[in-house]
Amino acid sequence: MKLTVLGSGTVVPSATRNSAGYFVESPHLCLMIDCGAGTLHALARYGLPWEMISHIFISHFHLDHVGELASLFFAFKYGMRHSRSEPLTIIGPDGLDRVMKGLSDAFGAQLFEPDFDVQLRMLKPGQKEQLAAGYYLSVAKTPHTPESLAVRIDGQRGSICYTGDTGYSQLLPQFFKEADLLISECSFQKRREGIAHLSIKDAACMAELARVARLLVTHFYFDFDETELKHQLQKYFSGEVIIGSDGLSIEI
Ligand SMILES: [Zn+2]
Ligand SMILES: [Zn+2]
């Protein structure tokens, strides 16, 4: 599998970091994870086969993760350069149908009726879905919003996990256990009581508890020196640390 970061930022407008988005490619799968502002054009900027997206996963309904979903469907409706017949499955938490209905009420139902079949799958924490032969997606609850989910993709030769947005959790490391790559939000330098996001130490400790091979940090609400941030994460995490940036690609 190949992972590309479409957006390593947050809701804060940034010259260098789009809102959240990731792209997972394998010979049998084209999966977009989250769809925040800037990620639609990033698909083209990084030369990704967006017309072939087979699955979209939405972690939760904050706009920095879902804000460009309608625009992506607008592109499927009017921006396709090649026709396709393969269906598209959009996967997310309970309430995804309500969000899609809201967008369809606002922008027109035809938006969600491209020339290929679109299926909607709402998953509850603990559920697992087969994406393609040998590829599975499973979800776990995160302490962030009532619906927010973390996701795990198990492929033929490796596994990728993504925290979505989350506060510190003692349960999530079990879900991320021994993944080849954990994409973890890393919102703040220090934990902020009452705010359900991870600090640098939280992100590193959860990765260490999960014994993942590589930790890719992203979703930063602070500016940092890359060497210094790496050093701080390595105090608590013994695997490989990767600092997220838009356009970064990793082979799993
Ligand atoms: Zn977010
Ligand atoms: Zn959020």
XYZ file of C-alpha atoms and ligand atoms in Angstrom:
254
model
C 0.000 0.000 0.000
C 1.085 3.554 -0.617
C -0.090 6.366 1.635
C -0.042 10.017 0.568
C -0.787 12.899 2.934
C -3.270 15.267 1.290
C -3.581 17.531 4.295
C -1.528 17.631 7.493
C -3.262 20.686 8.940
C -6.414 21.607 10.810
C -9.234 24.087 10.410
C -6.724 26.987 10.606
C -6.070 28.455 7.136
C -2.447 27.661 6.273
C -0.151 28.382 3.344
C 1.437 24.934 3.598
C -0.978 22.546 5.326
C -4.418 21.622 3.973
C -7.129 20.412 6.330
C -7.180 16.656 6.998
C -7.004 14.134 4.159
C -5.094 10.951 3.222
C -4.965 8.679 0.187
C -4.283 4.927 0.262
C -3.473 3.122 -2.989
C -2.938 -0.520 -3.764
C -3.514 -2.462 -6.983
C -7.043 -3.296 -5.771
C -7.980 -0.233 -3.769
C -8.158 3.565 -3.968
C -9.234 4.883 -0.582
C -9.554 8.523 0.439
C -9.620 9.078 4.192
C -11.222 12.363 5.265
C -11.880 15.222 2.924
C -11.006 18.580 4.478
C -10.453 21.924 2.731
C -7.715 21.818 0.108
C -7.627 18.036 -0.271
C -9.642 17.951 -3.510
C -7.039 19.938 -5.445
C -4.251 18.121 -3.601
C -5.427 14.914 -5.307
C -4.471 16.463 -8.639
C -1.375 18.258 -7.307
C 0.112 14.945 -6.155
C -0.921 13.078 -9.326
C -3.335 10.692 -7.578
C -5.968 8.712 -9.519
C -8.963 10.482 -7.957
C -11.347 9.325 -10.699
C -10.721 5.759 -9.551
C -11.483 6.315 -5.851
C -13.228 3.111 -4.769
C -13.856 4.057 -1.129
C -14.114 7.231 0.941
C -13.847 6.987 4.719
C -15.037 9.878 6.897
C -13.766 9.821 10.512
C -16.194 12.419 11.928
C -18.225 15.424 10.925
C -15.991 18.346 11.864
C -15.566 20.474 8.766
C -11.767 20.187 8.681
C -12.410 16.472 7.907
C -15.518 16.580 5.733
C -15.746 20.121 4.299
C -14.915 19.228 0.683
C -17.095 16.140 0.380
C -19.728 17.940 -1.711
C -16.986 19.379 -3.963
C -15.541 15.895 -4.501
C -18.957 14.631 -5.617
C -19.332 17.704 -7.845
C -16.053 16.593 -9.488
C -17.370 13.021 -9.879
C -20.489 14.461 -11.513
C -18.992 17.070 -13.857
C -15.199 16.789 -13.739
C -14.519 13.207 -14.853
C -12.230 12.841 -17.863
C -12.816 9.085 -18.115
C -16.017 7.154 -17.608
C -16.116 4.405 -15.015
C -18.516 1.680 -14.005
C -16.954 0.588 -10.706
C -19.066 1.542 -7.689
C -17.942 3.956 -4.967
C -18.533 3.138 -1.307
C -18.607 5.923 1.237
C -18.007 4.707 4.785
C -18.368 6.571 8.055
C -20.015 6.769 11.453
C -23.697 6.794 12.279
C -25.117 10.073 10.991
C -23.322 9.912 7.629
C -26.720 9.465 5.960
C -27.932 12.661 7.669
C -24.858 14.589 6.466
C -25.281 13.326 2.891
C -28.996 14.148 3.007
C -28.190 17.665 4.258
C -25.713 18.241 1.413
C -28.156 16.818 -1.070
C -30.963 19.088 0.238
C -28.643 22.084 -0.009
C -26.988 21.403 -3.363
C -29.361 19.064 -5.193
C -29.870 15.315 -5.092
C -28.345 14.867 -8.572
C -24.969 15.752 -7.038
C -24.871 12.334 -5.387
C -25.953 10.498 -8.516
C -22.830 10.322 -10.678
C -22.664 7.904 -13.616
C -21.598 5.071 -11.320
C -23.197 3.436 -8.322
C -22.685 5.042 -4.874
C -23.170 2.985 -1.720
C -23.302 4.270 1.829
C -22.037 2.197 4.765
C -22.345 3.364 8.357
C -20.133 1.448 10.783
C -20.410 1.114 14.533
C -17.275 0.847 16.696
C -15.919 -2.700 16.451
C -17.299 -3.365 12.989
C -15.129 -4.561 10.116
C -15.713 -4.196 6.385
C -13.996 -5.916 3.473
C -12.807 -3.320 0.955
C -11.274 -5.640 -1.646
C -9.798 -9.142 -1.721
C -7.359 -9.225 1.209
C -8.130 -5.668 2.399
C -10.197 -4.926 5.495
C -11.259 -1.713 7.225
C -12.242 -1.683 10.885
C -13.233 1.142 13.227
C -13.042 2.034 16.913
C -14.590 4.868 18.926
C -12.431 7.864 19.801
C -13.131 10.330 22.616
C -13.665 13.466 20.490
C -17.230 13.906 19.197
C -20.250 11.621 19.738
C -19.666 9.921 16.370
C -15.858 10.123 15.929
C -14.014 6.988 14.784
C -10.438 5.792 14.383
C -9.762 3.480 11.453
C -7.495 0.532 10.709
C -6.734 -0.802 7.220
C -5.271 -4.308 7.092
C -3.871 -5.204 3.695
C -2.105 -8.180 2.210
C 1.311 -6.909 3.220
C 0.782 -4.406 6.000
C -1.500 -2.265 8.107
C -2.220 1.447 8.398
C -4.081 3.032 11.324
C -5.396 6.588 11.680
C -6.527 8.171 14.923
C -8.880 10.650 13.271
C -9.333 13.306 15.951
C -9.137 11.973 19.473
C -8.368 12.703 23.077
C -6.008 10.403 24.973
C -7.393 6.863 25.199
C -6.104 3.794 26.998
C -8.257 1.581 24.766
C -7.128 2.763 21.329
C -3.562 1.335 21.495
C -5.072 -2.163 21.480
C -6.918 -1.276 18.265
C -3.694 0.086 16.683
C -1.670 -2.898 17.938
C 1.533 -3.582 15.983
C 0.423 -1.637 12.913
C 3.115 -0.893 10.359
C 2.098 2.768 10.339
C 0.031 4.870 12.743
C -1.108 8.258 11.465
C -1.741 10.180 14.649
C -3.159 13.582 15.262
C -0.788 15.743 17.331
C -2.811 18.883 17.953
C -1.020 20.562 20.852
C 2.405 20.817 22.450
C 0.920 20.188 25.901
C -2.326 18.532 26.896
C -5.216 20.991 27.337
C -7.674 19.797 29.947
C -11.223 19.555 28.643
C -10.153 19.581 24.975
C -10.344 16.197 23.251
C -7.109 16.251 21.227
C -3.648 14.736 21.640
C -0.507 16.460 22.880
C 2.956 15.475 21.608
C 3.466 13.221 24.639
C -0.033 11.672 24.311
C 0.559 10.793 20.631
C 3.964 9.262 21.358
C 2.747 7.290 24.402
C -0.250 5.821 22.547
C 2.047 4.756 19.672
C 4.473 3.188 22.147
C 1.672 1.298 23.956
C 0.449 0.042 20.565
C 4.005 -1.009 19.587
C 3.525 0.317 16.049
C 6.556 0.328 13.736
C 6.194 3.895 12.479
C 4.423 6.962 13.838
C 3.392 9.697 11.403
C 2.244 12.814 13.262
C -0.122 15.316 11.695
C -3.025 17.771 12.455
C -0.851 20.414 14.154
C -2.313 23.478 15.879
C 1.197 24.760 16.660
C 4.365 25.766 14.811
C 7.485 23.730 15.445
C 11.052 22.981 14.557
C 11.026 19.543 12.914
C 14.163 18.239 14.622
C 12.924 19.401 18.031
C 9.461 17.834 17.531
C 11.049 14.538 16.471
C 13.255 14.623 19.560
C 10.239 15.220 21.854
C 8.311 12.306 20.300
C 11.337 10.004 20.557
C 11.431 10.583 24.333
C 8.284 8.427 24.604
C 8.193 6.392 21.371
C 10.922 3.929 20.402
C 9.901 3.274 16.775
C 10.448 5.412 13.687
C 9.017 8.947 13.819
C 7.830 10.752 10.684
C 6.709 14.377 10.752
C 3.703 14.803 8.453
C 3.684 17.270 5.579
C 1.382 17.719 2.600
C 2.434 15.571 -0.355
C 4.479 13.134 1.737
C 4.216 9.548 0.431
C 5.060 6.379 2.340
C 5.188 2.798 1.080
C 3.885 0.192 3.525
Zn -9.641 17.998 13.079
Zn -12.494 17.074 15.054
